XYZ file of C-alpha atoms in Angstrom:
520
model
C 10.399 -33.856 27.402
C 8.272 -35.639 24.283
C 6.672 -33.359 22.444
C 5.404 -33.166 18.339
C 6.163 -30.469 15.937
C 4.706 -31.074 11.885
C 3.346 -34.093 12.828
C 7.341 -35.308 13.902
C 7.292 -36.922 17.834
C 10.714 -34.416 19.183
C 12.833 -34.735 22.652
C 13.275 -31.545 23.456
C 16.066 -30.639 26.757
C 15.026 -26.485 27.543
C 17.696 -24.760 25.014
C 17.520 -21.603 25.393
C 16.130 -19.172 22.919
C 16.977 -15.198 23.113
C 14.090 -12.839 21.155
C 14.866 -9.552 20.410
C 12.165 -7.916 19.883
C 7.983 -8.047 20.809
C 6.790 -7.185 17.739
C 4.006 -9.402 16.194
C 6.589 -12.194 15.283
C 9.115 -12.184 17.705
C 5.221 -12.400 19.987
C 4.465 -15.839 17.268
C 7.522 -17.062 18.019
C 8.122 -16.706 21.487
C 4.633 -18.097 21.849
C 5.617 -21.385 19.883
C 8.432 -22.223 20.991
C 7.878 -22.312 24.455
C 4.782 -24.091 24.121
C 7.999 -26.885 22.539
C 8.977 -26.801 25.535
C 12.757 -24.456 24.928
C 13.453 -22.033 27.550
C 12.476 -18.631 25.957
C 13.516 -14.931 27.646
C 12.514 -12.513 24.528
C 13.779 -9.055 25.148
C 12.166 -5.455 23.910
C 13.275 -1.893 24.538
C 9.301 -0.278 24.712
C 7.497 -0.389 27.708
C 4.880 -2.698 25.765
C 4.698 -5.397 23.573
C 3.372 -4.972 19.862
C 6.431 -3.154 17.543
C 4.983 -1.282 15.303
C 0.831 -3.047 16.008
C 1.347 0.228 19.263
C -1.302 2.272 20.734
C -1.487 5.947 21.425
C -3.212 7.462 25.236
C -4.737 10.681 25.365
C -6.755 11.964 27.710
C -6.710 8.134 28.708
C -8.411 6.925 25.425
C -6.083 4.195 23.534
C -6.105 5.016 20.414
C -4.213 2.295 17.549
C -0.940 4.365 16.113
C -0.477 1.539 14.397
C -2.201 -1.255 11.970
C -5.566 -0.652 11.935
C -6.520 -3.227 9.722
C -6.883 -7.047 10.777
C -6.837 -9.786 7.893
C -6.502 -12.903 7.242
C -7.572 -14.786 10.694
C -6.781 -18.227 9.681
C -3.384 -17.492 10.816
C -4.027 -16.643 13.662
C -6.022 -19.711 14.341
C -3.810 -21.502 12.633
C -0.741 -20.369 15.276
C -3.178 -20.274 18.591
C -4.384 -23.986 17.213
C -0.411 -25.265 17.099
C -0.283 -23.690 20.759
C -3.217 -25.725 22.332
C -5.770 -22.647 22.554
C -7.660 -21.335 20.528
C -8.712 -16.888 19.249
C -11.755 -17.231 19.717
C -11.488 -17.605 23.648
C -8.861 -14.446 24.164
C -10.239 -11.975 21.325
C -13.432 -10.826 20.690
C -14.061 -9.665 16.758
C -16.790 -8.797 14.882
C -17.131 -8.909 11.202
C -17.177 -5.394 9.617
C -19.814 -4.947 6.890
C -18.589 -2.118 5.015
C -15.057 -2.203 5.175
C -13.795 1.139 3.563
C -16.034 4.140 2.265
C -13.826 6.879 -0.398
C -14.830 9.456 -0.745
C -13.325 12.500 -4.473
C -15.466 15.808 -3.216
C -17.886 16.338 -1.297
C -20.932 14.496 -3.930
C -18.324 11.759 -4.351
C -17.988 8.974 -2.493
C -18.650 4.876 -2.153
C -18.052 1.963 -0.411
C -16.096 -1.417 -0.579
C -18.573 -4.434 1.085
C -17.389 -7.961 2.443
C -20.537 -8.884 -0.222
C -18.415 -9.058 -4.178
C -22.134 -8.190 -4.828
C -22.379 -5.513 -2.862
C -19.433 -4.072 -3.552
C -20.670 -4.978 -7.670
C -23.533 -2.674 -7.143
C -22.752 0.294 -5.134
C -19.732 0.716 -7.660
C -22.403 0.204 -10.343
C -23.948 3.600 -9.337
C -20.816 5.244 -9.099
C -18.996 4.523 -12.839
C -21.981 2.327 -14.399
C -22.412 -0.842 -15.801
C -18.635 -1.368 -17.526
C -17.646 -0.660 -13.740
C -19.664 -3.229 -11.812
C -19.274 -5.962 -14.159
C -14.695 -4.959 -14.814
C -14.520 -5.141 -10.619
C -15.959 -8.571 -10.612
C -13.757 -10.185 -13.239
C -11.090 -8.499 -11.533
C -11.969 -9.822 -7.985
C -11.972 -13.075 -10.331
C -8.415 -12.110 -10.881
C -7.143 -11.511 -7.894
C -8.759 -14.444 -6.434
C -6.641 -16.212 -9.099
C -3.413 -15.321 -7.829
C -4.654 -15.053 -4.611
C -5.182 -19.066 -5.168
C -1.865 -19.964 -6.505
C 0.812 -17.369 -4.088
C -1.136 -18.208 -0.612
C 0.066 -22.123 -0.662
C 3.829 -21.560 -2.342
C 4.435 -18.022 -1.732
C 3.017 -17.165 1.880
C 3.794 -20.318 3.295
C 6.583 -21.039 1.668
C 9.663 -20.564 3.664
C 11.733 -19.487 0.766
C 10.019 -18.897 -2.633
C 11.174 -18.450 -5.666
C 9.920 -17.396 -8.945
C 10.862 -21.415 -10.335
C 9.067 -22.736 -7.281
C 6.097 -20.358 -7.943
C 5.827 -21.232 -11.417
C 6.466 -24.443 -11.255
C 3.973 -25.207 -7.735
C 0.773 -23.884 -9.453
C 1.763 -24.576 -13.373
C 2.618 -21.955 -15.678
C -0.799 -21.079 -16.170
C -1.036 -20.201 -13.154
C 0.960 -17.904 -12.843
C 0.457 -16.372 -15.579
C -2.531 -15.304 -13.314
C -0.630 -13.828 -11.101
C 0.690 -11.252 -13.722
C 4.359 -10.816 -12.191
C 5.493 -9.046 -14.661
C 2.848 -5.941 -14.915
C 2.631 -3.129 -12.253
C -0.329 -2.897 -10.409
C -1.717 0.225 -12.242
C -1.380 -0.997 -15.267
C -3.195 -4.066 -14.408
C -6.284 -1.744 -12.870
C -6.375 -0.457 -16.107
C -7.452 -3.146 -17.738
C -10.789 -3.948 -15.932
C -11.564 0.196 -14.625
C -11.655 2.962 -17.452
C -12.774 5.285 -14.572
C -9.892 6.797 -12.818
C -11.435 7.142 -9.773
C -11.690 3.414 -9.220
C -8.118 2.559 -10.583
C -6.866 5.463 -7.657
C -9.144 3.493 -5.227
C -7.179 -0.238 -5.921
C -3.687 1.250 -6.413
C -3.815 2.324 -3.120
C -3.255 -1.622 -2.196
C 0.584 -0.780 -3.042
C 0.270 1.196 -0.549
C -0.675 -1.721 2.296
C 3.150 -3.061 1.347
C 4.114 0.836 1.153
C 4.748 0.491 -2.210
C 3.619 2.189 -5.681
C 1.158 1.633 -7.440
C 2.912 3.026 -10.851
C 6.380 -0.202 -10.047
C 4.358 -2.629 -7.829
C 4.138 -5.547 -9.595
C -0.330 -6.453 -10.193
C -0.150 -9.516 -7.475
C -0.655 -6.944 -4.861
C -4.680 -7.154 -6.462
C -4.379 -10.609 -4.064
C -5.126 -8.094 -1.364
C -9.257 -7.199 -2.669
C -8.833 -11.375 -1.944
C -8.328 -10.726 1.203
C -10.298 -8.622 2.515
C -13.370 -9.288 0.755
C -12.413 -12.783 2.746
C -13.266 -10.841 6.061
C -11.977 -7.652 8.080
C -12.577 -8.209 11.572
C -12.296 -5.167 14.130
C -10.947 -6.642 17.084
C -12.915 -5.469 20.801
C -10.039 -3.187 21.824
C -8.356 -1.907 19.282
C -5.472 -3.753 17.271
C -3.385 -3.678 20.144
C -4.493 -7.024 22.433
C -3.602 -8.941 20.105
C 0.264 -8.316 21.220
C -1.505 -8.186 24.373
C -2.675 -11.658 23.755
C 0.181 -13.445 22.580
C 2.382 -12.066 25.616
C -0.070 -13.097 27.964
C 0.024 -17.122 25.892
C 3.185 -17.418 25.813
C 4.511 -16.256 29.212
C 1.559 -18.805 30.455
C 3.524 -22.062 28.902
C 6.941 -20.030 29.833
C 8.577 -18.099 28.007
C 10.002 -14.925 30.409
C 9.440 -12.116 28.445
C 11.143 -8.467 29.100
C 10.853 -4.768 28.568
C 12.420 -1.603 28.838
C 15.340 -3.926 28.269
C 17.151 -2.890 25.079
C 19.455 -4.804 22.778
C 23.360 -3.570 21.553
C 25.185 -6.220 20.693
C 24.188 -10.807 19.595
C 27.264 -12.195 20.668
C 28.826 -15.269 17.723
C 30.933 -17.561 18.871
C 32.995 -20.877 16.971
C 30.563 -19.241 14.447
C 27.287 -19.500 14.800
C 25.236 -16.992 17.839
C 25.474 -17.914 21.155
C 22.982 -14.895 23.162
C 23.208 -11.368 23.209
C 24.380 -8.660 25.636
C 21.817 -5.675 26.704
C 22.329 -2.089 26.786
C 23.476 -1.777 30.472
C 26.167 -4.678 29.747
C 24.002 -8.202 30.851
C 25.197 -11.362 28.946
C 22.119 -13.691 28.187
C 23.550 -16.900 26.663
C 21.525 -18.913 23.955
C 20.994 -21.759 21.570
C 19.595 -19.647 19.390
C 18.635 -15.896 19.019
C 15.224 -15.014 16.624
C 16.277 -10.743 15.754
C 12.378 -9.470 15.077
C 14.068 -6.119 14.266
C 14.346 -4.091 10.987
C 16.768 -5.719 8.476
C 18.180 -2.577 7.579
C 18.864 -2.437 11.866
C 20.847 -5.568 12.228
C 22.494 -4.340 8.106
C 23.608 -1.452 9.549
C 25.381 -2.428 12.531
C 23.246 -1.906 14.880
C 23.533 -4.956 17.279
C 26.937 -5.923 16.433
C 29.145 -6.744 13.390
C 28.713 -10.856 13.513
C 24.553 -9.384 12.691
C 25.919 -7.253 10.010
C 27.493 -9.713 8.572
C 24.152 -12.348 8.179
C 22.444 -10.160 6.127
C 21.933 -8.528 3.165
C 23.290 -4.756 2.672
C 19.953 -2.174 2.527
C 19.959 0.255 0.909
C 18.506 3.897 1.471
C 16.489 3.894 -1.961
C 14.744 0.197 -1.422
C 13.022 1.756 1.758
C 9.229 1.688 1.752
C 7.451 4.270 2.627
C 7.071 6.208 5.760
C 4.123 8.599 7.407
C 2.886 11.419 9.413
C -0.081 10.243 11.592
C -2.546 12.667 13.692
C -3.372 10.286 16.778
C -6.519 12.220 18.401
C -9.584 13.097 19.704
C -12.352 15.378 18.124
C -14.853 16.660 17.736
C -16.314 15.269 13.688
C -19.334 16.654 11.755
C -20.529 17.008 8.493
C -19.676 13.625 6.890
C -20.639 10.169 7.580
C -17.366 8.304 8.840
C -17.490 4.499 9.163
C -14.260 3.176 10.585
C -12.433 2.571 8.047
C -12.747 5.985 5.419
C -9.775 6.777 2.840
C -10.114 10.549 0.417
C -7.767 10.472 -2.476
C -5.866 13.399 -3.853
C -5.773 15.267 -6.655
C -3.417 12.860 -9.292
C -2.513 9.434 -8.242
C 0.692 9.742 -10.649
C 2.013 13.296 -8.765
C 0.764 11.939 -5.679
C 3.828 8.796 -5.444
C 6.153 11.555 -7.887
C 6.055 13.657 -4.985
C 6.399 10.233 -2.421
C 9.307 8.127 -4.610
C 11.104 10.637 -6.667
C 10.597 14.185 -5.137
C 11.199 12.548 -1.564
C 8.614 14.982 -0.406
C 5.509 15.748 1.684
C 2.907 14.798 -1.502
C 1.463 18.551 -2.835
C -2.380 17.352 -3.326
C -1.917 13.828 -0.094
C -4.720 10.827 0.107
C -5.398 10.677 3.664
C -6.374 8.112 5.851
C -8.474 8.309 8.822
C -9.734 5.395 11.237
C -12.868 6.769 13.143
C -12.176 4.077 15.568
C -15.461 4.507 17.690
C -17.564 3.382 14.408
C -18.416 0.342 12.829
C -20.067 -3.156 14.052
C -22.367 -0.699 15.360
C -19.991 1.612 17.051
C -21.634 5.210 18.409
C -18.875 8.595 19.189
C -22.226 8.977 21.518
C -21.816 12.870 21.408
C -17.920 12.495 23.354
C -14.950 13.722 21.486
C -14.166 10.072 18.594
C -10.821 8.576 18.100
C -9.080 9.378 15.197
C -5.998 8.444 14.288
C -5.065 9.971 10.742
C -2.147 8.833 7.305
C -0.700 10.889 5.309
C 2.127 8.527 3.337
C 5.527 10.428 3.399
C 9.015 9.245 1.848
C 11.121 7.307 4.291
C 13.910 10.135 5.441
C 13.021 10.608 9.231
C 17.574 9.946 9.140
C 18.525 11.483 7.321
C 16.006 14.742 7.654
C 13.580 16.045 10.649
C 10.777 18.283 9.336
C 10.190 21.417 11.163
C 7.638 22.728 12.928
C 6.651 25.078 9.357
C 6.568 21.990 7.034
C 4.531 19.781 9.836
C 2.130 22.389 9.624
C 1.681 22.802 5.809
C 1.936 19.436 5.871
C -1.676 18.821 8.335
C -2.310 22.156 6.536
C -3.465 19.747 3.545
C -4.009 17.499 5.449
C -7.344 18.798 6.885
C -7.907 20.453 4.012
C -8.367 17.503 1.912
C -10.843 15.968 4.874
C -13.361 19.419 4.452
C -13.095 19.558 0.978
C -15.665 16.068 0.992
C -17.278 17.811 3.910
C -15.530 17.023 6.799
C -14.615 18.911 9.623
C -13.298 17.776 13.191
C -12.198 19.726 16.295
C -9.882 19.078 18.313
C -6.929 21.131 20.714
C -2.892 20.628 20.859
C -3.549 18.469 24.080
C -5.412 15.792 22.555
C -3.666 15.232 19.016
C -0.397 13.191 18.825
C 1.752 13.801 14.890
C 4.661 11.511 14.568
C 6.823 12.291 11.116
C 9.614 10.357 9.913
C 11.842 10.957 12.178
C 9.572 10.301 15.450
C 8.406 6.505 13.845
C 13.128 6.581 13.029
C 13.340 6.983 16.522
C 10.722 3.716 17.300
C 12.582 2.206 14.301
C 16.376 2.887 14.030
C 17.591 2.716 10.815
C 14.635 2.762 8.588
C 14.345 6.162 7.593
C 10.068 5.667 8.935
C 9.943 3.171 6.365
C 7.002 0.705 8.509
C 7.435 -1.940 5.611
C 10.602 -2.993 5.001
C 12.092 -2.921 1.456
C 9.300 -1.260 -0.819
C 7.802 -4.362 -3.912
C 8.997 -2.861 -6.434
C 9.580 -4.596 -9.951
C 8.800 -8.936 -9.925
C 11.981 -10.358 -8.312
C 11.963 -7.865 -4.945
C 8.998 -10.155 -2.362
C 11.491 -12.594 -3.812
C 15.018 -10.897 -2.237
C 13.664 -10.469 1.101
C 15.564 -12.333 3.086
C 14.228 -15.526 4.826
C 13.920 -16.349 9.117
C 17.950 -17.909 7.974
C 21.022 -15.787 8.104
C 24.283 -16.435 7.337
C 25.530 -16.744 10.786
C 23.907 -20.292 12.550
C 22.010 -19.892 15.474
C 20.405 -16.426 14.583
C 17.059 -15.489 12.206
C 14.690 -12.825 11.544
C 11.445 -12.820 11.709
C 9.402 -9.633 11.149
C 7.854 -7.749 8.451
C 11.432 -6.691 6.583
C 11.352 -10.081 6.134
C 9.718 -12.733 4.249
C 6.717 -13.627 3.251
C 6.206 -9.346 4.187
C 4.713 -6.894 6.261
C 1.328 -6.671 8.089
C -0.076 -8.352 10.928
C -0.844 -12.389 9.540
C 2.287 -11.696 7.940
C 4.591 -10.669 10.061
C 3.371 -13.052 12.414
C 3.902 -15.885 9.837
C 7.152 -14.443 9.919
C 7.718 -15.191 13.802
C 6.074 -18.551 12.735
C 9.108 -19.608 10.125
C 11.085 -18.619 11.850
C 9.952 -21.205 14.748
C 9.989 -24.018 12.642
C 13.115 -23.187 10.829
C 14.765 -22.913 14.135
C 13.974 -26.897 15.556
C 14.549 -27.934 12.599
C 18.056 -26.912 12.676
C 17.933 -27.551 16.528
C 16.377 -31.401 15.649
C 19.505 -31.591 13.557
C 22.259 -30.770 15.231
C 21.128 -33.222 17.533
C 20.783 -35.976 15.452
C 24.127 -35.695 13.537
C 25.691 -34.387 16.953
C 29.300 -35.944 16.354
C 29.648 -38.353 19.229
C 33.304 -41.243 21.029
C 33.080 -44.582 20.934
C 34.406 -47.650 22.366
C 37.693 -47.309 20.489
C 37.963 -43.235 20.374
C 36.810 -43.449 16.409
C 34.288 -40.734 16.636
C 30.976 -41.588 14.496
C 28.563 -38.963 12.556
């Protein structure tokens, strides 16, 4: 079969690829490779695909219990186009007008809008004209940072500080502000501590602290202003869409199928052994699992030697989440809502320095029946409430008392802003760091791979290739990072690296010529 990949015609011979994990990266890799004629098998240990993009069903109603924000639509547009599909044919997306509602008590509220002018007006009314001007300057700084980092970092297979600097020029590299923290950079634009607290929360999108994460994360502000969408039917619909498209192109996807070991022979990956003993031979393997699981030996010695060691000190944040059906009173919820704790410095010191649940937590609430003209219509609403937590789920299982104490503090924070929730234990599912550790072994419950603390940390995530030929990595713990679009990019990069290596192997394999002279 003759196909086109990255503008070059190639003939594929049905090479076999085993993909461990049906999360975002694994599904994207499966779709792209199957579309190019490879024999792809995805092996997912859970009952459904999606990985961290999961949902919980309570009383017959599905609640997004993982990522709740869909941005960088262009990533999926490009990936589906490569596979001969159009995103709008398979998903219904509605743009969000209000990005999030923020509260610091019963009266102090601020909405961020998709429109910069509307946000600037709201910030001016909230904190004064200087704050509005500071916001516009911050948005421009974020735009410049994104303009450098999209081509030089996000799209690059293996970026380095030098490659980013040379791609954008030294002046552009300074716009990225890699050598200062996000918190310090925010001080250049906002005197009001509440605004620093608001925009400092972008660090938690990567599971980090704004006091240690580089100012480059300000690019998230530009990403949000470029578009936040509601996915009709929930974020999990993205995973289902990718599965159906991959299967339609010939991929086999097996759920409830844990992998015990990545096999190697002759110095390269040769397949996988399942937990039940079945062996699946393949020409290449993509591990869409947290790198920490490979480093811990969860997939055998050959895979363990192929990746960098992962230290617990480098873990990103975990969480305590409450997925629930609840009656809501007293606060006008939007789809995305943030109820801030008293002091950011103390909150992040609790999380990273003291490794404990924060005394004064910030609480995120995703009201999944609100926004884009959504109306709860008098019935109990689907909510996901989240508090950041330290990633110690493999070393410490919080007892019922500690979880109850955390819940009391979180719901008291909501009540301070006027939000009252009425629910019952049978309408609530609580997940702690130890629960996330069970879902994603060897992570301690960390949800975003390693932390991005310090200017070099973003460049220290592994790329798609490993030290074991034929073994590739995808997912939120590898380059370019955590989150739905970044994990999708990692799957695309893994597919590209694998295809390039297979083409190279075919091009340079040794053949015997007449007379017995080996030729390359």
